[in-house]
Amino acid sequence: MAEISAALVKVLRDRAGAPMMDCKRALQETNGDMEAAIRLLREKGVAGAEKRAGNETPEGKVGYRLGQDGKQGTMVAVGCETDFVANNDEFLAFAKKVLEVVEAAGPGAEKELEDERARLSGKLGENIVVTDSARFEAVDGAKIAAYAHPPRNKIGVLLQLRGGSDDLARKVAMHVAAMRPKWIGREDVPESDVAQEREIFLASDEVQSKPEQAREKIVEGMLNKRFFGANVLLDQEWIHDSGKKVGDALAEENAEVLEFERFELSA
């Protein structure tokens, strides 16, 4: 077998746009024949994978799986470039495999499928990337719920709820999907974020046009409605009943949201 130098591997990588290790293996299998190695990479569907790596992946699928006892939940987001590939059987099979790997070993385990991802990207002619992954383990007295927004399943939510019914847990997950909260409660919001918003509101023409003695109160009202009310889950208006907040709906069933993740595939 001919010696495969790093320089030769680099030449093949530049020409074929394939990952370094795939280039090295292709050269080894073809005894250093550059043209044969390129053909081999194309046959394996790897050629061009690196050239597509920077392409945006606004399409794809967010999928989840819950344990039968409701004590574990896993969610992944796998992106691609077009809706056509998002509904391709091989893409869906890969997304399912990613979900299974993360379910078994936790977030980060999807890296084990990197070679398979690169080959599939080459075969389907699009950048394919695992954009997010999460796995929750329920604490005592809690349950895991999930939701993927139909019909395209590009938005998904995984959350842990202590207390309350299964129906409430699913409704909260649907709410998170629709309303995009950043934090659960006000205590979760960094003080620096609150201070920044306060400064922005205070400097606005809307506030500066008011009497100085009234400005602080006006700013507090703006923070409550426009910042906390938009970004804090418990302060948001409940989508299932506009007459109450999420915090009110949870209190009615003595329930508490412990954690959540929201994944969305978009441009």
Short mmCIF file of C-alpha atoms in Angstrom, two decimals:
data_model
loop_
_atom_site.label_atom_id
_atom_site.label_comp_id
_atom_site.label_asym_id
_atom_site.label_seq_id
_atom_site.Cartn_x
_atom_site.Cartn_y
_atom_site.Cartn_z
CA MET A 1 0.00 0.00 0.00
CA ALA A 2 1.30 3.43 -0.95
CA GLU A 3 2.10 5.82 1.85
CA ILE A 4 -0.73 8.32 2.29
CA SER A 5 0.73 11.69 3.19
CA ALA A 6 -1.12 14.50 4.92
CA ALA A 7 -0.52 16.67 1.86
CA LEU A 8 -2.23 14.11 -0.40
CA VAL A 9 -5.19 13.91 1.98
CA LYS A 10 -5.48 17.70 1.90
CA VAL A 11 -5.50 17.76 -1.90
CA LEU A 12 -8.33 15.22 -1.96
CA ARG A 13 -10.20 17.12 0.72
CA ASP A 14 -9.97 20.33 -1.29
CA ARG A 15 -11.12 18.62 -4.47
CA ALA A 16 -13.88 16.44 -3.06
CA GLY A 17 -15.10 18.60 -0.17
CA ALA A 18 -15.25 15.55 2.08
CA PRO A 19 -14.23 15.17 5.75
CA MET A 20 -10.53 14.56 6.40
CA MET A 21 -10.86 11.01 7.76
CA ASP A 22 -13.09 9.94 4.87
CA CYS A 23 -10.48 11.27 2.44
CA LYS A 24 -7.71 9.37 4.18
CA ARG A 25 -9.70 6.12 4.14
CA ALA A 26 -10.60 6.58 0.47
CA LEU A 27 -6.94 7.05 -0.46
CA GLN A 28 -5.96 3.99 1.56
CA GLU A 29 -8.63 1.88 -0.13
CA THR A 30 -7.55 3.05 -3.61
CA ASN A 31 -3.81 2.81 -2.93
CA GLY A 32 -3.33 6.55 -3.32
CA ASP A 33 -5.15 6.88 -6.66
CA MET A 34 -6.65 10.39 -6.51
CA GLU A 35 -9.32 9.96 -9.22
CA ALA A 36 -10.36 6.57 -7.88
CA ALA A 37 -10.60 8.04 -4.38
CA ILE A 38 -12.87 10.82 -5.64
CA ARG A 39 -15.13 8.27 -7.33
CA LEU A 40 -15.21 6.23 -4.14
CA LEU A 41 -16.20 9.24 -2.05
CA ARG A 42 -18.97 10.07 -4.52
CA GLU A 43 -20.22 6.49 -4.40
CA LYS A 44 -20.32 6.66 -0.61
CA GLY A 45 -22.16 9.97 -0.75
CA VAL A 46 -19.49 11.86 1.16
CA ALA A 47 -18.11 14.12 -1.57
CA GLY A 48 -19.18 17.73 -1.17
CA ALA A 49 -20.29 17.37 2.45
CA GLU A 50 -17.90 20.01 3.78
CA LYS A 51 -18.81 22.49 1.04
CA ARG A 52 -22.44 22.27 2.15
CA ALA A 53 -21.62 22.53 5.86
CA GLY A 54 -22.14 26.29 5.94
CA ASN A 55 -25.56 26.21 4.27
CA GLU A 56 -28.52 27.25 6.41
CA THR A 57 -30.85 24.48 7.61
CA PRO A 58 -34.27 26.10 8.13
CA GLU A 59 -36.18 22.88 7.46
CA GLY A 60 -36.10 19.50 9.19
CA LYS A 61 -37.85 17.83 12.09
CA VAL A 62 -38.09 18.17 15.85
CA GLY A 63 -38.92 14.84 17.44
CA TYR A 64 -39.37 13.55 20.96
CA ARG A 65 -39.86 10.34 22.87
CA LEU A 66 -41.27 9.88 26.38
CA GLY A 67 -40.56 6.92 28.65
CA GLN A 68 -43.53 4.68 29.35
CA ASP A 69 -43.52 5.71 33.01
CA GLY A 70 -43.41 9.40 32.14
CA LYS A 71 -40.16 9.80 34.04
CA GLN A 72 -37.86 10.39 31.10
CA GLY A 73 -38.15 12.47 27.96
CA THR A 74 -35.84 13.09 25.02
CA MET A 75 -36.05 15.64 22.22
CA VAL A 76 -33.84 16.39 19.22
CA ALA A 77 -33.89 18.81 16.31
CA VAL A 78 -32.34 17.73 13.00
CA GLY A 79 -32.11 20.38 10.31
CA CYS A 80 -31.80 20.30 6.53
CA GLU A 81 -32.15 22.80 3.69
CA THR A 82 -35.51 21.94 2.10
CA ASP A 83 -38.90 20.55 3.04
CA PHE A 84 -38.41 17.88 0.38
CA VAL A 85 -35.46 16.35 2.23
CA ALA A 86 -37.19 16.87 5.60
CA ASN A 87 -39.79 14.32 4.46
CA ASN A 88 -37.32 11.92 2.86
CA ASP A 89 -37.44 8.43 4.41
CA GLU A 90 -33.67 8.24 4.88
CA PHE A 91 -33.60 11.64 6.58
CA LEU A 92 -36.44 10.61 8.89
CA ALA A 93 -34.67 7.33 9.70
CA PHE A 94 -31.50 9.25 10.59
CA ALA A 95 -33.46 11.67 12.80
CA LYS A 96 -35.00 8.67 14.59
CA LYS A 97 -31.56 7.17 15.14
CA VAL A 98 -30.33 10.47 16.61
CA LEU A 99 -33.28 10.44 19.01
CA GLU A 100 -32.51 6.87 20.08
CA VAL A 101 -28.82 7.63 20.68
CA VAL A 102 -29.57 10.71 22.78
CA GLU A 103 -32.26 8.83 24.69
CA ALA A 104 -29.75 6.12 25.58
CA ALA A 105 -26.66 8.21 26.32
CA GLY A 106 -27.78 11.82 26.72
CA PRO A 107 -27.10 15.08 24.84
CA GLY A 108 -23.82 15.06 22.94
CA ALA A 109 -24.10 11.38 22.07
CA GLU A 110 -25.28 12.37 18.59
CA LYS A 111 -21.62 13.02 17.74
CA GLU A 112 -21.29 9.23 17.41
CA LEU A 113 -23.33 9.52 14.21
CA GLU A 114 -21.11 12.16 12.57
CA ASP A 115 -19.85 9.87 9.79
CA GLU A 116 -23.38 8.72 9.01
CA ARG A 117 -24.57 12.33 9.00
CA ALA A 118 -21.84 13.33 6.53
CA ARG A 119 -22.63 10.40 4.23
CA LEU A 120 -26.35 11.21 4.27
CA SER A 121 -25.60 14.86 3.56
CA GLY A 122 -23.59 13.84 0.52
CA LYS A 123 -26.20 11.40 -0.69
CA LEU A 124 -29.15 13.79 -0.37
CA GLY A 125 -27.16 16.82 -1.54
CA GLU A 126 -28.01 19.05 1.41
CA ASN A 127 -26.42 20.19 4.64
CA ILE A 128 -27.81 18.08 7.47
CA VAL A 129 -27.09 18.98 11.06
CA VAL A 130 -28.26 18.02 14.55
CA THR A 131 -29.04 21.49 15.88
CA ASP A 132 -30.25 20.65 19.41
CA SER A 133 -30.72 17.76 21.81
CA ALA A 134 -32.08 17.40 25.34
CA ARG A 135 -32.97 14.67 27.81
CA PHE A 136 -34.89 15.17 31.06
CA GLU A 137 -35.07 12.83 34.05
CA ALA A 138 -38.07 13.48 36.31
CA VAL A 139 -37.52 14.21 39.99
CA ASP A 140 -39.86 12.76 42.63
CA GLY A 141 -43.44 13.87 42.13
CA ALA A 142 -42.79 15.24 38.66
CA LYS A 143 -43.63 14.18 35.12
CA ILE A 144 -42.16 14.83 31.69
CA ALA A 145 -44.33 16.18 28.88
CA ALA A 146 -43.59 17.07 25.28
CA TYR A 147 -45.19 18.65 22.25
CA ALA A 148 -44.26 19.00 18.59
CA HIS A 149 -46.25 21.51 16.57
CA PRO A 150 -48.01 19.88 13.59
CA PRO A 151 -48.02 19.40 10.70
CA ARG A 152 -44.36 20.10 9.93
CA ASN A 153 -42.89 19.41 13.39
CA LYS A 154 -40.37 22.26 13.22
CA ILE A 155 -41.12 23.44 16.77
CA GLY A 156 -40.92 21.20 19.81
CA VAL A 157 -41.05 21.54 23.58
CA LEU A 158 -39.85 19.27 26.37
CA LEU A 159 -40.76 20.17 29.95
CA GLN A 160 -40.84 18.85 33.49
CA LEU A 161 -43.87 19.57 35.66
CA ARG A 162 -44.32 18.84 39.34
CA GLY A 163 -47.95 18.29 40.31
CA GLY A 164 -50.95 18.90 38.08
CA SER A 165 -52.59 16.68 35.49
CA ASP A 166 -51.19 15.20 32.30
CA ASP A 167 -53.56 17.47 30.39
CA LEU A 168 -52.13 20.55 32.11
CA ALA A 169 -48.58 19.43 31.33
CA ARG A 170 -49.39 19.10 27.63
CA LYS A 171 -51.19 22.44 27.58
CA VAL A 172 -48.17 24.16 29.13
CA ALA A 173 -45.92 22.55 26.51
CA MET A 174 -48.24 23.85 23.77
CA HIS A 175 -48.14 27.30 25.36
CA VAL A 176 -44.34 27.33 25.42
CA ALA A 177 -44.28 26.33 21.74
CA ALA A 178 -46.57 29.22 20.82
CA MET A 179 -45.31 31.99 23.12
CA ARG A 180 -41.52 31.43 23.24
CA PRO A 181 -40.82 32.25 26.91
CA LYS A 182 -37.15 32.65 27.82
CA TRP A 183 -37.44 32.01 31.56
CA ILE A 184 -39.83 30.25 33.94
CA GLY A 185 -40.08 32.89 36.69
CA ARG A 186 -38.83 36.40 37.32
CA GLU A 187 -36.17 35.06 39.65
CA ASP A 188 -34.60 33.32 36.65
CA VAL A 189 -34.07 36.55 34.73
CA PRO A 190 -30.50 37.91 35.01
CA GLU A 191 -30.36 41.26 36.80
CA SER A 192 -28.27 42.63 33.95
CA ASP A 193 -31.11 41.95 31.51
CA VAL A 194 -33.65 43.70 33.73
CA ALA A 195 -31.32 46.68 34.19
CA GLN A 196 -30.76 46.96 30.45
CA GLU A 197 -34.48 46.91 29.70
CA ARG A 198 -35.13 49.48 32.41
CA GLU A 199 -32.55 51.82 30.86
CA ILE A 200 -34.05 51.39 27.40
CA PHE A 201 -37.57 52.14 28.62
CA LEU A 202 -36.40 55.10 30.69
CA ALA A 203 -34.58 56.64 27.72
CA SER A 204 -37.53 56.21 25.36
CA ASP A 205 -39.46 59.23 24.09
CA GLU A 206 -42.60 57.63 25.50
CA VAL A 207 -41.24 57.96 29.05
CA GLN A 208 -39.16 61.11 28.65
CA SER A 209 -42.25 63.01 27.53
CA LYS A 210 -43.88 62.34 30.92
CA PRO A 211 -43.36 64.31 34.17
CA GLU A 212 -40.12 63.30 35.87
CA GLN A 213 -41.85 62.22 39.08
CA ALA A 214 -44.02 59.76 37.13
CA ARG A 215 -41.31 58.15 35.03
CA GLU A 216 -40.17 55.45 37.46
CA LYS A 217 -43.71 54.15 37.91
CA ILE A 218 -44.28 54.16 34.16
CA VAL A 219 -41.05 52.23 33.59
CA GLU A 220 -42.05 49.60 36.15
CA GLY A 221 -45.36 49.16 34.36
CA MET A 222 -43.58 48.78 31.04
CA LEU A 223 -41.22 46.21 32.52
CA ASN A 224 -44.12 44.19 33.91
CA LYS A 225 -46.15 44.21 30.71
CA ARG A 226 -43.66 44.38 27.87
CA PHE A 227 -40.65 42.55 29.30
CA PHE A 228 -41.75 40.13 32.02
CA GLY A 229 -45.14 39.63 30.38
CA ALA A 230 -43.51 38.74 27.08
CA ASN A 231 -40.54 36.65 28.23
CA VAL A 232 -41.35 35.07 31.61
CA LEU A 233 -43.55 31.97 31.42
CA LEU A 234 -45.46 32.55 34.65
CA ASP A 235 -46.24 36.15 33.64
CA GLN A 236 -47.46 35.34 30.14
CA GLU A 237 -51.15 35.38 29.23
CA TRP A 238 -52.40 31.78 29.15
CA ILE A 239 -53.20 30.89 25.53
CA HIS A 240 -55.93 28.48 26.62
CA ASP A 241 -57.79 31.17 28.60
CA SER A 242 -56.97 34.82 27.94
CA GLY A 243 -58.46 35.81 31.28
CA LYS A 244 -55.57 34.36 33.27
CA LYS A 245 -51.81 34.05 33.31
CA VAL A 246 -49.82 30.83 33.11
CA GLY A 247 -49.00 31.21 36.80
CA ASP A 248 -52.72 31.26 37.60
CA ALA A 249 -53.39 28.09 35.60
CA LEU A 250 -50.56 26.29 37.39
CA ALA A 251 -51.71 27.49 40.82
CA GLU A 252 -55.19 26.07 40.21
CA GLU A 253 -53.67 22.57 40.12
CA ASN A 254 -50.86 23.28 42.58
CA ALA A 255 -48.36 22.62 39.80
CA GLU A 256 -44.87 23.93 39.11
CA VAL A 257 -42.77 24.01 35.94
CA LEU A 258 -39.28 22.84 36.86
CA GLU A 259 -37.58 23.12 33.46
CA PHE A 260 -38.27 23.33 29.76
CA GLU A 261 -36.51 23.34 26.40
CA ARG A 262 -37.95 24.79 23.21
CA PHE A 263 -36.41 23.89 19.85
CA GLU A 264 -37.29 25.59 16.58
CA LEU A 265 -35.93 25.12 13.08
CA SER A 266 -36.02 28.38 11.16
CA ALA A 267 -33.95 30.55 8.85
#
